[in-house]
């Protein structure tokens, strides 16, 4: 493809950095396919993605070229491209602008070592709504990636809703708009502006959500009754041998931010949506099942350490199920991953699904790609159904689901939603 997909990034944190470095890596190594689910989607490869502008609030990122900001602390993702290399997939003029802070920094994040937390920029003025929309338009942005910290509901709404007003397509990587009411309202607004959305709360290519979904789905499809599914996620400093003891840092910024329970509400719901979704999609209710999924442990930082990064995450899964004649099964799994790059591949796919769908005239939430790439999609699907929707879109083929969403949409009742708990009803 000669046409490039122009991307704006709100929140130039570790995930954005991992994505951008990964896109550069596959652009330099075009025969490399390891780590990619879809080398090509509707004719688009990773080398067709271009990052044109960033938004942040951190003093070490605001006002700087995007190519420098992605390496600024507290980002701690692994380096794939050396810091002093020219990154071709970032536009030479791409800069980081200061958005409004709103609820972007949790109070507890202001009380830890500055090298591992956010530092609010106080020198530049923040963009107004109009200035932000104009920047998106003048930079010809196709898609906004929302990478706000968990709990930054107001900040997410500001970036997403203003972008939709500017006619920009959305990939919502964080857990917001996860109730049916909120998702429906956003979809209506998007449809009016002919905007396409993938959301909400990105999964990793192979992370806790994918593993939980596959294990639970395969047990159920084998006729078993899953009565308990516990998914515990840890920022994993304590399992990294001597390294964390020397440098003191035991969690990426995302985990540190989630150390405060009040920030976790939506993230918790979103993670459990993956588990409940696999029951509901098979016509089984939740009665009698014990389900838990959530960021459960962040190892507290030792004061006085030299805080270098660790982006390691560990997930432990425990499942109990009953089968033939009531026989009991117990299944335990452990997955250790580099957290930020694990989300890079799937977002690189979501970007291209979004662009292809938009070229095909599909508006509103992309149900298949949202179910495949996100934890809280508007419509839950089995793993294989979500994948075959994505495969069809990658071939630029409409399906029974997507043909209802080609603009203009004549019957809004065709836009199906399932299983999104009202966020106020939960707990
Ligand atoms: N695999 C993964 O790491 C993964 C998976 C699923 C979801 N997520 C979610 O993606 C999001 C981003 O994750 P991350 O690891 O990059 O987080 P991060 O903490 O490294 O980055 C967040 C960035 O947002 C910036 N920010 C804070 N408030 C802002 C505001 N008002 N305006 C603009 N920028 C602001 C911060 O300065 C920082 O640069 C989080 O919500 C996370 O939970 C991550």
mmCIF file of N, CA, C and O in Angstrom, residues 172-244:
data_model
loop_
_atom_site.group_PDB
_atom_site.id
_atom_site.type_symbol
_atom_site.label_atom_id
_atom_site.label_comp_id
_atom_site.label_asym_id
_atom_site.label_seq_id
_atom_site.Cartn_x
_atom_site.Cartn_y
_atom_site.Cartn_z
ATOM 1 N N UNK A 172 -9.717 2.259 21.485
ATOM 2 C CA UNK A 172 -9.741 2.595 22.916
ATOM 3 C C UNK A 172 -9.060 1.477 23.698
ATOM 4 O O UNK A 172 -9.678 0.457 24.010
ATOM 5 N N UNK A 173 -7.785 1.706 24.023
ATOM 6 C CA UNK A 173 -6.978 0.649 24.640
ATOM 7 C C UNK A 173 -7.208 0.518 26.130
ATOM 8 O O UNK A 173 -6.632 -0.370 26.760
ATOM 9 N N UNK A 174 -7.960 1.403 26.744
ATOM 10 C CA UNK A 174 -8.119 1.297 28.195
ATOM 11 C C UNK A 174 -9.584 1.039 28.558
ATOM 12 O O UNK A 174 -10.485 1.264 27.759
ATOM 13 N N UNK A 175 -9.823 0.546 29.801
ATOM 14 C CA UNK A 175 -11.182 0.134 30.154
ATOM 15 C C UNK A 175 -12.104 1.285 30.509
ATOM 16 O O UNK A 175 -12.311 1.595 31.676
ATOM 17 N N UNK A 176 -12.643 1.924 29.503
ATOM 18 C CA UNK A 176 -13.683 2.920 29.717
ATOM 19 C C UNK A 176 -14.733 2.727 28.622
ATOM 20 O O UNK A 176 -14.456 2.045 27.643
ATOM 21 N N UNK A 177 -15.924 3.274 28.806
ATOM 22 C CA UNK A 177 -17.065 2.978 27.928
ATOM 23 C C UNK A 177 -17.335 1.470 27.925
ATOM 24 O O UNK A 177 -17.538 0.864 26.875
ATOM 25 N N UNK A 178 -17.331 0.859 29.112
ATOM 26 C CA UNK A 178 -17.527 -0.592 29.127
ATOM 27 C C UNK A 178 -18.924 -0.996 29.573
ATOM 28 O O UNK A 178 -19.224 -2.178 29.623
ATOM 29 N N UNK A 179 -19.783 -0.026 29.907
ATOM 30 C CA UNK A 179 -21.170 -0.410 30.179
ATOM 31 C C UNK A 179 -21.957 -0.283 28.879
ATOM 32 O O UNK A 179 -21.557 0.466 27.975
ATOM 33 N N UNK A 180 -23.051 -1.018 28.799
ATOM 34 C CA UNK A 180 -23.849 -0.960 27.569
ATOM 35 C C UNK A 180 -24.288 0.466 27.286
ATOM 36 O O UNK A 180 -24.202 0.939 26.149
ATOM 37 N N UNK A 181 -24.737 1.168 28.319
ATOM 38 C CA UNK A 181 -25.223 2.536 28.124
ATOM 39 C C UNK A 181 -24.144 3.428 27.512
ATOM 40 O O UNK A 181 -24.373 4.144 26.545
ATOM 41 N N UNK A 182 -22.938 3.380 28.112
ATOM 42 C CA UNK A 182 -21.854 4.243 27.623
ATOM 43 C C UNK A 182 -21.423 3.849 26.209
ATOM 44 O O UNK A 182 -21.179 4.702 25.354
ATOM 45 N N UNK A 183 -21.323 2.543 25.986
ATOM 46 C CA UNK A 183 -20.874 2.074 24.666
ATOM 47 C C UNK A 183 -21.892 2.450 23.593
ATOM 48 O O UNK A 183 -21.536 2.875 22.493
ATOM 49 N N UNK A 184 -23.182 2.315 23.936
ATOM 50 C CA UNK A 184 -24.227 2.650 22.965
ATOM 51 C C UNK A 184 -24.209 4.132 22.613
ATOM 52 O O UNK A 184 -24.323 4.509 21.454
ATOM 53 N N UNK A 185 -24.047 4.938 23.652
ATOM 54 C CA UNK A 185 -24.030 6.388 23.414
ATOM 55 C C UNK A 185 -22.846 6.750 22.517
ATOM 56 O O UNK A 185 -22.976 7.516 21.566
ATOM 57 N N UNK A 186 -21.682 6.161 22.811
ATOM 58 C CA UNK A 186 -20.502 6.472 22.004
ATOM 59 C C UNK A 186 -20.680 5.980 20.563
ATOM 60 O O UNK A 186 -20.310 6.661 19.607
ATOM 61 N N UNK A 187 -21.296 4.819 20.426
ATOM 62 C CA UNK A 187 -21.461 4.274 19.076
ATOM 63 C C UNK A 187 -22.397 5.150 18.240
ATOM 64 O O UNK A 187 -22.143 5.399 17.059
ATOM 65 N N UNK A 188 -23.440 5.639 18.879
ATOM 66 C CA UNK A 188 -24.380 6.518 18.168
ATOM 67 C C UNK A 188 -23.667 7.774 17.661
ATOM 68 O O UNK A 188 -23.834 8.199 16.518
ATOM 69 N N UNK A 189 -22.855 8.340 18.536
ATOM 70 C CA UNK A 189 -22.092 9.544 18.175
ATOM 71 C C UNK A 189 -21.131 9.220 17.023
ATOM 72 O O UNK A 189 -20.999 9.989 16.072
ATOM 73 N N UNK A 190 -20.495 8.053 17.095
ATOM 74 C CA UNK A 190 -19.542 7.663 16.062
ATOM 75 C C UNK A 190 -20.240 7.468 14.721
ATOM 76 O O UNK A 190 -19.744 7.902 13.678
ATOM 77 N N UNK A 191 -21.406 6.831 14.772
ATOM 78 C CA UNK A 191 -22.121 6.559 13.515
ATOM 79 C C UNK A 191 -22.510 7.871 12.840
ATOM 80 O O UNK A 191 -22.376 8.019 11.620
ATOM 81 N N UNK A 192 -22.950 8.839 13.642
ATOM 82 C CA UNK A 192 -23.328 10.148 13.073
ATOM 83 C C UNK A 192 -22.151 10.790 12.361
ATOM 84 O O UNK A 192 -22.310 11.500 11.377
ATOM 85 N N UNK A 193 -20.934 10.566 12.877
ATOM 86 C CA UNK A 193 -19.732 11.178 12.282
ATOM 87 C C UNK A 193 -19.025 10.220 11.318
ATOM 88 O O UNK A 193 -17.899 10.462 10.904
ATOM 89 N N UNK A 194 -19.658 9.083 11.015
ATOM 90 C CA UNK A 194 -19.071 8.030 10.144
ATOM 91 C C UNK A 194 -17.724 7.547 10.666
ATOM 92 O O UNK A 194 -16.744 7.417 9.921
ATOM 93 N N UNK A 195 -17.681 7.337 11.967
ATOM 94 C CA UNK A 195 -16.426 6.937 12.605
ATOM 95 C C UNK A 195 -16.489 5.458 13.011
ATOM 96 O O UNK A 195 -17.545 4.943 13.387
ATOM 97 N N UNK A 196 -15.345 4.788 12.942
ATOM 98 C CA UNK A 196 -15.224 3.368 13.294
ATOM 99 C C UNK A 196 -14.471 3.250 14.624
ATOM 100 O O UNK A 196 -13.508 3.973 14.848
ATOM 101 N N UNK A 197 -14.932 2.334 15.483
ATOM 102 C CA UNK A 197 -14.303 2.176 16.804
ATOM 103 C C UNK A 197 -13.880 0.723 17.020
ATOM 104 O O UNK A 197 -14.626 -0.196 16.684
ATOM 105 N N UNK A 198 -12.700 0.542 17.612
ATOM 106 C CA UNK A 198 -12.321 -0.759 18.171
ATOM 107 C C UNK A 198 -12.137 -0.532 19.676
ATOM 108 O O UNK A 198 -11.395 0.350 20.085
ATOM 109 N N UNK A 199 -12.841 -1.299 20.503
ATOM 110 C CA UNK A 199 -12.720 -1.104 21.950
ATOM 111 C C UNK A 199 -13.564 -2.104 22.706
ATOM 112 O O UNK A 199 -14.360 -2.809 22.103
ATOM 113 N N UNK A 200 -13.417 -2.115 24.027
ATOM 114 C CA UNK A 200 -12.504 -1.304 24.822
ATOM 115 C C UNK A 200 -11.601 -2.203 25.665
ATOM 116 O O UNK A 200 -11.998 -3.313 26.024
ATOM 117 N N UNK A 201 -10.442 -1.662 26.012
ATOM 118 C CA UNK A 201 -9.449 -2.298 26.874
ATOM 119 C C UNK A 201 -8.711 -3.402 26.136
ATOM 120 O O UNK A 201 -9.073 -4.577 26.196
ATOM 121 N N UNK A 202 -7.617 -3.006 25.515
ATOM 122 C CA UNK A 202 -6.910 -3.968 24.650
ATOM 123 C C UNK A 202 -6.434 -5.187 25.431
ATOM 124 O O UNK A 202 -6.122 -5.119 26.617
ATOM 125 N N UNK A 203 -6.422 -6.291 24.727
ATOM 126 C CA UNK A 203 -5.791 -7.503 25.238
ATOM 127 C C UNK A 203 -4.356 -7.513 24.765
ATOM 128 O O UNK A 203 -3.972 -6.715 23.922
ATOM 129 N N UNK A 204 -3.635 -8.485 25.227
ATOM 130 C CA UNK A 204 -2.325 -8.727 24.648
ATOM 131 C C UNK A 204 -2.467 -9.810 23.588
ATOM 132 O O UNK A 204 -3.467 -10.526 23.556
ATOM 133 N N UNK A 205 -1.452 -9.915 22.731
ATOM 134 C CA UNK A 205 -1.505 -10.945 21.692
ATOM 135 C C UNK A 205 -1.675 -12.310 22.353
ATOM 136 O O UNK A 205 -2.514 -13.102 21.970
ATOM 137 N N UNK A 206 -0.835 -12.574 23.343
ATOM 138 C CA UNK A 206 -1.014 -13.791 24.124
ATOM 139 C C UNK A 206 -0.795 -13.452 25.588
ATOM 140 O O UNK A 206 0.321 -13.500 26.093
ATOM 141 N N UNK A 207 -1.855 -13.039 26.251
ATOM 142 C CA UNK A 207 -1.759 -12.634 27.649
ATOM 143 C C UNK A 207 -2.768 -13.383 28.493
ATOM 144 O O UNK A 207 -3.349 -14.388 28.060
ATOM 145 N N UNK A 208 -2.999 -12.849 29.696
ATOM 146 C CA UNK A 208 -3.884 -13.518 30.646
ATOM 147 C C UNK A 208 -5.289 -13.706 30.067
ATOM 148 O O UNK A 208 -5.896 -14.771 30.219
ATOM 149 N N UNK A 209 -5.797 -12.676 29.396
ATOM 150 C CA UNK A 209 -7.177 -12.770 28.883
ATOM 151 C C UNK A 209 -7.298 -13.861 27.828
ATOM 152 O O UNK A 209 -8.231 -14.670 27.857
ATOM 153 N N UNK A 210 -6.354 -13.859 26.885
ATOM 154 C CA UNK A 210 -6.414 -14.883 25.824
ATOM 155 C C UNK A 210 -6.313 -16.284 26.434
ATOM 156 O O UNK A 210 -7.073 -17.191 26.078
ATOM 157 N N UNK A 211 -5.377 -16.449 27.368
ATOM 158 C CA UNK A 211 -5.184 -17.774 27.959
ATOM 159 C C UNK A 211 -6.428 -18.204 28.739
ATOM 160 O O UNK A 211 -6.911 -19.336 28.588
ATOM 161 N N UNK A 212 -6.979 -17.301 29.562
ATOM 162 C CA UNK A 212 -8.191 -17.615 30.323
ATOM 163 C C UNK A 212 -9.339 -17.995 29.393
ATOM 164 O O UNK A 212 -10.059 -18.970 29.624
ATOM 165 N N UNK A 213 -9.495 -17.200 28.351
ATOM 166 C CA UNK A 213 -10.601 -17.432 27.412
ATOM 167 C C UNK A 213 -10.481 -18.794 26.745
ATOM 168 O O UNK A 213 -11.449 -19.563 26.654
ATOM 169 N N UNK A 214 -9.251 -19.106 26.304
ATOM 170 C CA UNK A 214 -9.052 -20.372 25.589
ATOM 171 C C UNK A 214 -9.240 -21.564 26.529
ATOM 172 O O UNK A 214 -9.898 -22.548 26.183
ATOM 173 N N UNK A 215 -8.686 -21.457 27.732
ATOM 174 C CA UNK A 215 -8.806 -22.576 28.670
ATOM 175 C C UNK A 215 -10.263 -22.804 29.049
ATOM 176 O O UNK A 215 -10.775 -23.923 28.989
ATOM 177 N N UNK A 216 -10.939 -21.725 29.418
ATOM 178 C CA UNK A 216 -12.338 -21.878 29.827
ATOM 179 C C UNK A 216 -13.207 -22.362 28.662
ATOM 180 O O UNK A 216 -14.042 -23.250 28.828
ATOM 181 N N UNK A 217 -12.985 -21.772 27.487
ATOM 182 C CA UNK A 217 -13.768 -22.158 26.305
ATOM 183 C C UNK A 217 -13.559 -23.632 25.969
ATOM 184 O O UNK A 217 -14.514 -24.366 25.691
ATOM 185 N N UNK A 218 -12.302 -24.100 26.018
ATOM 186 C CA UNK A 218 -12.045 -25.491 25.629
ATOM 187 C C UNK A 218 -12.621 -26.461 26.660
ATOM 188 O O UNK A 218 -13.110 -27.531 26.304
ATOM 189 N N UNK A 219 -12.593 -26.094 27.941
ATOM 190 C CA UNK A 219 -13.198 -26.960 28.958
ATOM 191 C C UNK A 219 -14.707 -27.064 28.721
ATOM 192 O O UNK A 219 -15.288 -28.153 28.736
ATOM 193 N N UNK A 220 -15.328 -25.917 28.484
ATOM 194 C CA UNK A 220 -16.778 -25.924 28.278
ATOM 195 C C UNK A 220 -17.144 -26.688 27.006
ATOM 196 O O UNK A 220 -18.119 -27.436 26.975
ATOM 197 N N UNK A 221 -16.344 -26.478 25.948
ATOM 198 C CA UNK A 221 -16.640 -27.166 24.690
ATOM 199 C C UNK A 221 -16.400 -28.673 24.801
ATOM 200 O O UNK A 221 -16.859 -29.450 23.964
ATOM 201 N N UNK A 222 -15.657 -29.086 25.844
ATOM 202 C CA UNK A 222 -15.454 -30.524 26.073
ATOM 203 C C UNK A 222 -16.524 -31.087 27.004
ATOM 204 O O UNK A 222 -16.398 -32.204 27.500
ATOM 205 N N UNK A 223 -17.542 -30.285 27.268
ATOM 206 C CA UNK A 223 -18.677 -30.761 28.058
ATOM 207 C C UNK A 223 -18.509 -30.566 29.548
ATOM 208 O O UNK A 223 -19.353 -31.000 30.336
ATOM 209 N N UNK A 224 -17.423 -29.931 29.966
ATOM 210 C CA UNK A 224 -17.199 -29.764 31.401
ATOM 211 C C UNK A 224 -17.948 -28.540 31.927
ATOM 212 O O UNK A 224 -18.267 -27.615 31.173
ATOM 213 N N UNK A 225 -18.182 -28.570 33.226
ATOM 214 C CA UNK A 225 -18.816 -27.438 33.881
ATOM 215 C C UNK A 225 -17.732 -26.717 34.682
ATOM 216 O O UNK A 225 -17.171 -27.289 35.631
ATOM 217 N N UNK A 226 -17.404 -25.478 34.298
ATOM 218 C CA UNK A 226 -16.378 -24.730 35.025
ATOM 219 C C UNK A 226 -17.044 -24.049 36.215
ATOM 220 O O UNK A 226 -17.939 -23.222 36.042
ATOM 221 N N UNK A 227 -16.620 -24.409 37.409
ATOM 222 C CA UNK A 227 -17.254 -23.825 38.595
ATOM 223 C C UNK A 227 -16.396 -22.723 39.212
ATOM 224 O O UNK A 227 -16.887 -21.907 39.975
ATOM 225 N N UNK A 228 -15.111 -22.746 38.914
ATOM 226 C CA UNK A 228 -14.235 -21.711 39.488
ATOM 227 C C UNK A 228 -13.144 -21.343 38.485
ATOM 228 O O UNK A 228 -12.532 -22.220 37.870
ATOM 229 N N UNK A 229 -12.942 -20.043 38.321
ATOM 230 C CA UNK A 229 -11.875 -19.572 37.415
ATOM 231 C C UNK A 229 -11.247 -18.340 38.066
ATOM 232 O O UNK A 229 -11.869 -17.278 38.131
ATOM 233 N N UNK A 230 -10.051 -18.520 38.581
ATOM 234 C CA UNK A 230 -9.365 -17.422 39.262
ATOM 235 C C UNK A 230 -8.147 -17.030 38.430
ATOM 236 O O UNK A 230 -7.298 -17.878 38.136
ATOM 237 N N UNK A 231 -8.085 -15.780 38.062
ATOM 238 C CA UNK A 231 -6.940 -15.284 37.278
ATOM 239 C C UNK A 231 -6.249 -14.182 38.086
ATOM 240 O O UNK A 231 -6.801 -13.103 38.263
ATOM 241 N N UNK A 232 -5.066 -14.468 38.593
ATOM 242 C CA UNK A 232 -4.326 -13.507 39.426
ATOM 243 C C UNK A 232 -3.171 -12.945 38.611
ATOM 244 O O UNK A 232 -2.341 -13.705 38.098
ATOM 245 N N UNK A 233 -3.112 -11.624 38.533
ATOM 246 C CA UNK A 233 -2.032 -10.994 37.763
ATOM 247 C C UNK A 233 -1.095 -10.259 38.699
ATOM 248 O O UNK A 233 -1.540 -9.570 39.612
ATOM 249 N N UNK A 234 0.182 -10.400 38.447
ATOM 250 C CA UNK A 234 1.167 -9.751 39.320
ATOM 251 C C UNK A 234 2.150 -8.936 38.496
ATOM 252 O O UNK A 234 2.603 -9.391 37.441
ATOM 253 N N UNK A 235 2.479 -7.776 39.016
ATOM 254 C CA UNK A 235 3.695 -7.117 38.559
ATOM 255 C C UNK A 235 4.803 -7.943 39.196
ATOM 256 O O UNK A 235 4.761 -8.227 40.383
ATOM 257 N N UNK A 236 5.764 -8.334 38.396
ATOM 258 C CA UNK A 236 6.477 -9.546 38.772
ATOM 259 C C UNK A 236 7.897 -9.367 39.249
ATOM 260 O O UNK A 236 8.738 -10.225 39.056
ATOM 261 N N UNK A 237 8.167 -8.249 39.877
ATOM 262 C CA UNK A 237 9.528 -8.041 40.352
ATOM 263 C C UNK A 237 10.063 -9.180 41.190
ATOM 264 O O UNK A 237 11.211 -9.571 41.059
ATOM 265 N N UNK A 238 9.194 -9.747 42.000
ATOM 266 C CA UNK A 238 9.668 -10.763 42.931
ATOM 267 C C UNK A 238 10.088 -12.046 42.250
ATOM 268 O O UNK A 238 10.647 -12.923 42.879
ATOM 269 N N UNK A 239 9.827 -12.195 40.986
ATOM 270 C CA UNK A 239 10.191 -13.441 40.321
ATOM 271 C C UNK A 239 11.353 -13.239 39.355
ATOM 272 O O UNK A 239 11.646 -14.094 38.552
ATOM 273 N N UNK A 240 11.995 -12.084 39.442
ATOM 274 C CA UNK A 240 13.031 -11.822 38.444
ATOM 275 C C UNK A 240 14.439 -11.979 38.996
ATOM 276 O O UNK A 240 15.341 -11.231 38.648
ATOM 277 N N UNK A 241 14.588 -12.899 39.871
ATOM 278 C CA UNK A 241 15.914 -13.171 40.391
ATOM 279 C C UNK A 241 16.463 -11.955 41.101
ATOM 280 O O UNK A 241 15.746 -11.227 41.780
ATOM 281 N N UNK A 242 17.750 -11.714 40.904
ATOM 282 C CA UNK A 242 18.408 -10.656 41.660
ATOM 283 C C UNK A 242 18.112 -9.266 41.111
ATOM 284 O O UNK A 242 18.262 -8.281 41.804
ATOM 285 N N UNK A 243 17.673 -9.200 39.869
ATOM 286 C CA UNK A 243 17.620 -7.904 39.194
ATOM 287 C C UNK A 243 16.813 -6.861 39.970
ATOM 288 O O UNK A 243 17.264 -5.749 40.213
ATOM 289 N N UNK A 244 15.625 -7.255 40.422
ATOM 290 C CA UNK A 244 14.780 -6.244 41.078
ATOM 291 C C UNK A 244 15.344 -5.870 42.440
ATOM 292 O O UNK A 244 15.086 -4.798 42.954
#
